[in-house]
């Protein structure tokens, strides 16, 4: 995004919209907190949360992501490596105060949300104007789930967010090599054919990009970049069922293959249900997988 140029095109003329950083760090934080679910796939829990007199700090934003992982979001108006160190400082505090966070979620979001909190891989999301290659190298050396997100304002009413780097902690599964993926047999496969199909879908999803991470939950396996773009559940009647982050109104629905589940409850996230029965189904779902990946 540093080299991205944005233009307004009207009446045959082209005018460049200049990029800029936030006027104040607090303005960026307020905007993200008010739209956190849409921007980051995270439900907002608290702002400027005090870690107490002994720890002596305030966490910019607290939330819970689509898979139940606790999330800390830290912001920097400019480019500052300190945002990562600061975030890790607060992440350590959060891990030591699980009951306090659980109670906070219960108070703000209800008992159902609190029961879904997953402590295997709490996340740190750092939002800043830019990051250096040293920042990216540093988070790869740290066994925590960390996302670096670059922001940029364009004009007065456009905000761009770009995932720069994502690292999976011990509770998530990073993108494996092709040899490793081919050796894995996904669970809950009633037939060899269905098992092979699910393994092939797993391969297709992980091959979409180096930034794809798997998050295993009891009811489903999520594939995410900054946010979920696919959730694969258990097999059903010799079919592999996946939910994609695609607007069903923008695709041609095919009975028995794709379905709008916007108002239908299901495990995981995604408004478009896809049912795969054969290798041919996997071939024709490719465009939908890529579209969903790009939205995340």
Tab-separated table of C-alpha atoms in Angstrom:
chain	number	residue	atom	x	y	z
A	1	UNK	CA	0.000	0.000	0.000
A	2	UNK	CA	2.873	2.525	0.414
A	3	UNK	CA	3.105	2.687	-3.387
A	4	UNK	CA	-0.669	2.625	-3.933
A	5	UNK	CA	-2.082	5.586	-5.828
A	6	UNK	CA	-5.813	6.310	-5.655
A	7	UNK	CA	-7.594	8.466	-8.220
A	8	UNK	CA	-11.026	10.015	-8.468
A	9	UNK	CA	-12.464	9.615	-11.962
A	10	UNK	CA	-15.294	11.961	-12.890
A	11	UNK	CA	-16.416	13.621	-16.125
A	12	UNK	CA	-13.407	12.244	-17.979
A	13	UNK	CA	-10.846	13.822	-15.642
A	14	UNK	CA	-8.513	12.079	-13.212
A	15	UNK	CA	-7.561	13.584	-9.847
A	16	UNK	CA	-5.222	11.875	-7.431
A	17	UNK	CA	-6.494	11.441	-3.859
A	18	UNK	CA	-3.543	12.048	-1.591
A	19	UNK	CA	-2.722	9.490	1.088
A	20	UNK	CA	-2.286	10.660	4.660
A	21	UNK	CA	-1.972	9.353	8.180
A	22	UNK	CA	-4.472	9.959	10.959
A	23	UNK	CA	-4.598	13.463	12.361
A	24	UNK	CA	-4.512	11.913	15.828
A	25	UNK	CA	-3.998	8.353	16.993
A	26	UNK	CA	-7.200	8.537	19.021
A	27	UNK	CA	-9.235	9.349	15.887
A	28	UNK	CA	-8.066	6.108	14.272
A	29	UNK	CA	-8.782	4.110	17.422
A	30	UNK	CA	-12.291	5.543	17.770
A	31	UNK	CA	-13.132	4.750	14.149
A	32	UNK	CA	-11.863	1.161	14.361
A	33	UNK	CA	-13.606	0.502	17.680
A	34	UNK	CA	-16.930	1.731	16.297
A	35	UNK	CA	-16.570	-0.599	13.282
A	36	UNK	CA	-14.322	-3.330	14.636
A	37	UNK	CA	-16.375	-6.292	13.463
A	38	UNK	CA	-16.567	-4.995	9.888
A	39	UNK	CA	-12.903	-3.960	9.719
A	40	UNK	CA	-11.130	-6.691	11.697
A	41	UNK	CA	-13.689	-9.454	12.263
A	42	UNK	CA	-13.479	-8.734	16.005
A	43	UNK	CA	-16.320	-8.011	18.417
A	44	UNK	CA	-15.525	-4.935	20.508
A	45	UNK	CA	-15.341	-5.469	24.278
A	46	UNK	CA	-13.563	-2.492	25.884
A	47	UNK	CA	-11.520	0.639	25.192
A	48	UNK	CA	-8.557	2.002	27.183
A	49	UNK	CA	-8.828	-0.895	29.611
A	50	UNK	CA	-6.753	-0.371	32.743
A	51	UNK	CA	-4.399	-3.172	33.745
A	52	UNK	CA	-4.322	-1.922	37.329
A	53	UNK	CA	-1.891	0.103	39.445
A	54	UNK	CA	0.757	-2.611	39.714
A	55	UNK	CA	0.978	-3.275	35.966
A	56	UNK	CA	0.418	0.401	35.196
A	57	UNK	CA	-0.969	0.445	31.688
A	58	UNK	CA	-4.017	0.848	29.458
A	59	UNK	CA	-4.863	-1.531	26.623
A	60	UNK	CA	-6.066	0.432	23.594
A	61	UNK	CA	-8.814	-2.017	22.580
A	62	UNK	CA	-10.013	-5.402	23.795
A	63	UNK	CA	-12.172	-7.744	21.749
A	64	UNK	CA	-12.983	-11.322	20.837
A	65	UNK	CA	-12.576	-12.638	17.297
A	66	UNK	CA	-14.828	-14.812	15.145
A	67	UNK	CA	-13.348	-18.005	16.574
A	68	UNK	CA	-13.524	-16.962	20.217
A	69	UNK	CA	-9.899	-15.885	20.654
A	70	UNK	CA	-9.256	-12.890	22.956
A	71	UNK	CA	-7.828	-9.961	20.987
A	72	UNK	CA	-5.745	-6.938	21.921
A	73	UNK	CA	-5.576	-4.134	19.344
A	74	UNK	CA	-2.840	-1.498	19.650
A	75	UNK	CA	-2.598	1.565	17.411
A	76	UNK	CA	0.195	3.898	16.324
A	77	UNK	CA	-0.406	6.967	14.209
A	78	UNK	CA	2.991	6.647	12.536
A	79	UNK	CA	5.638	3.955	12.140
A	80	UNK	CA	6.803	2.812	15.554
A	81	UNK	CA	8.314	-0.563	16.449
A	82	UNK	CA	7.246	0.095	20.041
A	83	UNK	CA	3.673	-0.852	19.209
A	84	UNK	CA	4.681	-4.538	18.988
A	85	UNK	CA	6.587	-4.540	22.286
A	86	UNK	CA	3.777	-2.669	23.999
A	87	UNK	CA	1.199	-5.092	22.628
A	88	UNK	CA	3.212	-8.112	23.807
A	89	UNK	CA	3.473	-6.551	27.264
A	90	UNK	CA	-0.317	-6.329	27.443
A	91	UNK	CA	-0.786	-9.771	25.910
A	92	UNK	CA	1.239	-11.306	28.750
A	93	UNK	CA	-0.950	-9.469	31.231
A	94	UNK	CA	-4.101	-10.748	29.521
A	95	UNK	CA	-2.936	-14.372	29.667
A	96	UNK	CA	-2.317	-13.951	33.404
A	97	UNK	CA	-5.821	-12.472	33.922
A	98	UNK	CA	-8.058	-14.901	32.064
A	99	UNK	CA	-10.844	-14.829	34.662
A	100	UNK	CA	-10.973	-11.024	34.559
A	101	UNK	CA	-11.278	-11.007	30.763
A	102	UNK	CA	-13.890	-13.777	30.855
A	103	UNK	CA	-15.976	-11.771	33.325
A	104	UNK	CA	-15.612	-8.645	31.191
A	105	UNK	CA	-16.881	-10.502	28.114
A	106	UNK	CA	-19.778	-11.863	30.185
A	107	UNK	CA	-20.723	-8.348	31.268
A	108	UNK	CA	-20.392	-6.706	27.843
A	109	UNK	CA	-21.434	-9.472	25.408
A	110	UNK	CA	-23.329	-12.000	27.526
A	111	UNK	CA	-22.904	-15.515	28.863
A	112	UNK	CA	-22.947	-17.208	25.443
A	113	UNK	CA	-19.980	-15.148	24.207
A	114	UNK	CA	-18.070	-15.729	27.449
A	115	UNK	CA	-18.570	-19.486	27.114
A	116	UNK	CA	-17.024	-19.410	23.635
A	117	UNK	CA	-13.734	-17.750	24.678
A	118	UNK	CA	-10.841	-19.854	23.378
A	119	UNK	CA	-7.510	-19.357	25.167
A	120	UNK	CA	-5.369	-21.553	22.936
A	121	UNK	CA	-4.134	-18.628	20.833
A	122	UNK	CA	-4.965	-15.099	22.068
A	123	UNK	CA	-4.193	-12.509	19.388
A	124	UNK	CA	-2.389	-9.198	19.116
A	125	UNK	CA	-3.327	-6.912	16.224
A	126	UNK	CA	-1.036	-3.923	15.651
A	127	UNK	CA	-2.417	-1.124	13.451
A	128	UNK	CA	0.112	1.482	12.309
A	129	UNK	CA	1.030	3.683	9.356
A	130	UNK	CA	3.769	1.238	8.370
A	131	UNK	CA	6.129	-1.491	9.557
A	132	UNK	CA	9.748	-2.295	8.749
A	133	UNK	CA	11.229	-5.599	7.621
A	134	UNK	CA	12.723	-5.837	11.112
A	135	UNK	CA	9.221	-5.733	12.619
A	136	UNK	CA	8.112	-8.547	10.326
A	137	UNK	CA	11.180	-10.620	11.187
A	138	UNK	CA	10.691	-9.971	14.907
A	139	UNK	CA	7.124	-11.283	15.072
A	140	UNK	CA	8.166	-14.430	13.205
A	141	UNK	CA	10.626	-15.141	16.016
A	142	UNK	CA	7.919	-14.768	18.672
A	143	UNK	CA	5.583	-17.687	19.366
A	144	UNK	CA	2.448	-15.577	19.610
A	145	UNK	CA	-0.460	-14.968	17.266
A	146	UNK	CA	0.257	-11.500	15.872
A	147	UNK	CA	-1.153	-9.535	12.926
A	148	UNK	CA	0.493	-6.389	11.566
A	149	UNK	CA	-1.982	-4.142	9.753
A	150	UNK	CA	-1.019	-1.061	7.775
A	151	UNK	CA	-3.574	1.758	7.565
A	152	UNK	CA	-3.817	4.768	5.295
A	153	UNK	CA	-6.417	7.512	4.886
A	154	UNK	CA	-7.248	8.787	1.425
A	155	UNK	CA	-8.962	12.150	1.212
A	156	UNK	CA	-11.575	12.851	3.866
A	157	UNK	CA	-13.681	9.701	3.761
A	158	UNK	CA	-11.613	6.698	2.646
A	159	UNK	CA	-9.716	4.310	4.917
A	160	UNK	CA	-7.547	1.435	3.658
A	161	UNK	CA	-6.351	-1.477	5.807
A	162	UNK	CA	-3.684	-3.848	4.519
A	163	UNK	CA	-2.538	-7.001	6.338
A	164	UNK	CA	1.273	-6.830	6.249
A	165	UNK	CA	2.169	-10.003	8.129
A	166	UNK	CA	0.401	-12.629	10.210
A	167	UNK	CA	2.048	-15.152	12.501
A	168	UNK	CA	0.264	-18.113	14.088
A	169	UNK	CA	0.881	-18.892	17.727
A	170	UNK	CA	1.041	-22.372	19.274
A	171	UNK	CA	-2.746	-22.776	19.256
A	172	UNK	CA	-3.131	-22.102	15.537
A	173	UNK	CA	-1.852	-24.049	12.590
A	174	UNK	CA	0.382	-22.091	10.185
A	175	UNK	CA	0.448	-22.820	6.496
A	176	UNK	CA	2.239	-26.142	6.002
A	177	UNK	CA	4.347	-27.318	3.111
A	178	UNK	CA	2.686	-29.286	0.304
A	179	UNK	CA	4.355	-32.483	1.564
A	180	UNK	CA	3.078	-31.902	5.102
A	181	UNK	CA	-0.441	-31.157	3.879
A	182	UNK	CA	-0.605	-34.288	1.746
A	183	UNK	CA	0.339	-36.381	4.773
A	184	UNK	CA	-2.573	-35.068	6.854
A	185	UNK	CA	-5.880	-36.921	6.923
A	186	UNK	CA	-8.610	-34.580	8.210
A	187	UNK	CA	-10.802	-35.932	11.030
A	188	UNK	CA	-14.432	-37.024	10.855
A	189	UNK	CA	-14.362	-38.641	7.423
A	190	UNK	CA	-17.000	-41.363	7.070
A	191	UNK	CA	-15.684	-42.620	3.721
A	192	UNK	CA	-12.344	-42.611	1.942
A	193	UNK	CA	-13.862	-40.584	-0.903
A	194	UNK	CA	-15.150	-37.919	1.454
A	195	UNK	CA	-11.844	-37.890	3.310
A	196	UNK	CA	-9.916	-37.358	0.097
A	197	UNK	CA	-12.288	-34.563	-0.894
A	198	UNK	CA	-11.861	-32.799	2.418
A	199	UNK	CA	-8.085	-33.166	2.215
A	200	UNK	CA	-8.190	-31.666	-1.292
A	201	UNK	CA	-10.309	-28.750	-0.040
A	202	UNK	CA	-7.821	-28.205	2.778
A	203	UNK	CA	-5.011	-28.117	0.205
A	204	UNK	CA	-6.918	-25.639	-1.970
A	205	UNK	CA	-7.635	-23.277	0.928
A	206	UNK	CA	-4.082	-23.298	2.295
A	207	UNK	CA	-2.652	-22.780	-1.197
A	208	UNK	CA	-4.459	-19.466	-1.622
A	209	UNK	CA	-1.649	-17.549	0.099
A	210	UNK	CA	1.288	-17.684	2.490
A	211	UNK	CA	-0.740	-15.709	5.042
A	212	UNK	CA	-3.452	-18.350	5.534
A	213	UNK	CA	-3.788	-19.679	9.081
A	214	UNK	CA	-5.954	-22.530	10.381
A	215	UNK	CA	-7.820	-22.311	13.667
A	216	UNK	CA	-9.255	-25.578	14.970
A	217	UNK	CA	-12.474	-25.433	16.951
A	218	UNK	CA	-14.552	-28.376	18.124
A	219	UNK	CA	-17.307	-27.809	15.537
A	220	UNK	CA	-15.275	-26.516	12.585
A	221	UNK	CA	-11.892	-25.557	11.179
A	222	UNK	CA	-11.511	-21.888	10.261
A	223	UNK	CA	-9.173	-20.569	7.577
A	224	UNK	CA	-8.279	-16.927	8.030
A	225	UNK	CA	-6.055	-14.085	7.019
A	226	UNK	CA	-6.884	-11.058	9.161
A	227	UNK	CA	-10.385	-12.526	9.491
A	228	UNK	CA	-12.098	-15.780	8.556
A	229	UNK	CA	-12.722	-16.436	4.876
A	230	UNK	CA	-13.759	-20.100	5.120
A	231	UNK	CA	-15.051	-22.487	7.777
A	232	UNK	CA	-15.185	-26.217	7.088
A	233	UNK	CA	-17.462	-28.293	9.295
A	234	UNK	CA	-17.952	-32.002	9.758
A	235	UNK	CA	-19.017	-34.152	6.840
A	236	UNK	CA	-22.722	-34.754	6.273
A	237	UNK	CA	-24.281	-37.453	4.084
A	238	UNK	CA	-20.981	-37.969	2.263
A	239	UNK	CA	-20.666	-34.248	1.591
A	240	UNK	CA	-18.075	-31.745	2.786
A	241	UNK	CA	-19.768	-28.541	3.931
A	242	UNK	CA	-17.947	-25.206	3.898
A	243	UNK	CA	-19.060	-21.659	4.673
A	244	UNK	CA	-17.476	-18.787	2.750
A	245	UNK	CA	-17.308	-15.050	3.378
A	246	UNK	CA	-19.097	-14.273	0.116
A	247	UNK	CA	-22.304	-12.272	-0.342
A	248	UNK	CA	-24.871	-14.812	-1.634
A	249	UNK	CA	-26.711	-12.042	-3.471
A	250	UNK	CA	-23.678	-11.449	-5.668
A	251	UNK	CA	-23.362	-15.021	-6.988
A	252	UNK	CA	-25.628	-17.375	-8.918
A	253	UNK	CA	-26.878	-19.922	-6.398
A	254	UNK	CA	-27.007	-23.540	-7.584
A	255	UNK	CA	-29.483	-25.818	-5.792
A	256	UNK	CA	-27.690	-28.621	-3.961
A	257	UNK	CA	-24.320	-26.883	-4.324
A	258	UNK	CA	-24.534	-23.332	-2.944
A	259	UNK	CA	-27.035	-21.842	-0.494
A	260	UNK	CA	-27.688	-18.523	1.242
A	261	UNK	CA	-27.380	-19.120	4.991
A	262	UNK	CA	-27.442	-15.469	6.037
A	263	UNK	CA	-30.450	-16.127	8.274
A	264	UNK	CA	-29.729	-19.777	9.026
A	265	UNK	CA	-27.715	-20.717	12.092
A	266	UNK	CA	-24.553	-22.753	11.578
A	267	UNK	CA	-21.145	-23.334	13.133
A	268	UNK	CA	-18.409	-20.945	12.078
A	269	UNK	CA	-18.759	-17.827	9.945
A	270	UNK	CA	-19.759	-17.143	6.360
A	271	UNK	CA	-23.051	-16.384	4.609
A	272	UNK	CA	-22.555	-18.713	1.639
A	273	UNK	CA	-22.811	-22.465	2.194
A	274	UNK	CA	-21.070	-24.772	-0.262
A	275	UNK	CA	-21.665	-28.554	-0.383
A	276	UNK	CA	-18.969	-30.618	-2.048
A	277	UNK	CA	-19.653	-34.195	-3.138
A	278	UNK	CA	-17.186	-34.808	-5.977
A	279	UNK	CA	-13.865	-33.545	-7.351
A	280	UNK	CA	-15.852	-31.665	-9.984
A	281	UNK	CA	-17.499	-29.660	-7.181
A	282	UNK	CA	-14.048	-28.736	-5.900
A	283	UNK	CA	-13.057	-27.480	-9.349
A	284	UNK	CA	-16.099	-25.247	-9.731
A	285	UNK	CA	-15.787	-23.794	-6.216
A	286	UNK	CA	-12.307	-22.398	-6.984
A	287	UNK	CA	-13.480	-18.916	-7.978
A	288	UNK	CA	-15.595	-18.636	-4.825
A	289	UNK	CA	-12.644	-19.641	-2.647
A	290	UNK	CA	-10.446	-16.976	-4.234
A	291	UNK	CA	-13.189	-14.354	-3.904
A	292	UNK	CA	-13.670	-15.147	-0.230
A	293	UNK	CA	-9.900	-15.084	0.381
A	294	UNK	CA	-9.623	-11.610	-1.122
A	295	UNK	CA	-12.284	-10.247	1.248
A	296	UNK	CA	-10.341	-11.313	4.338
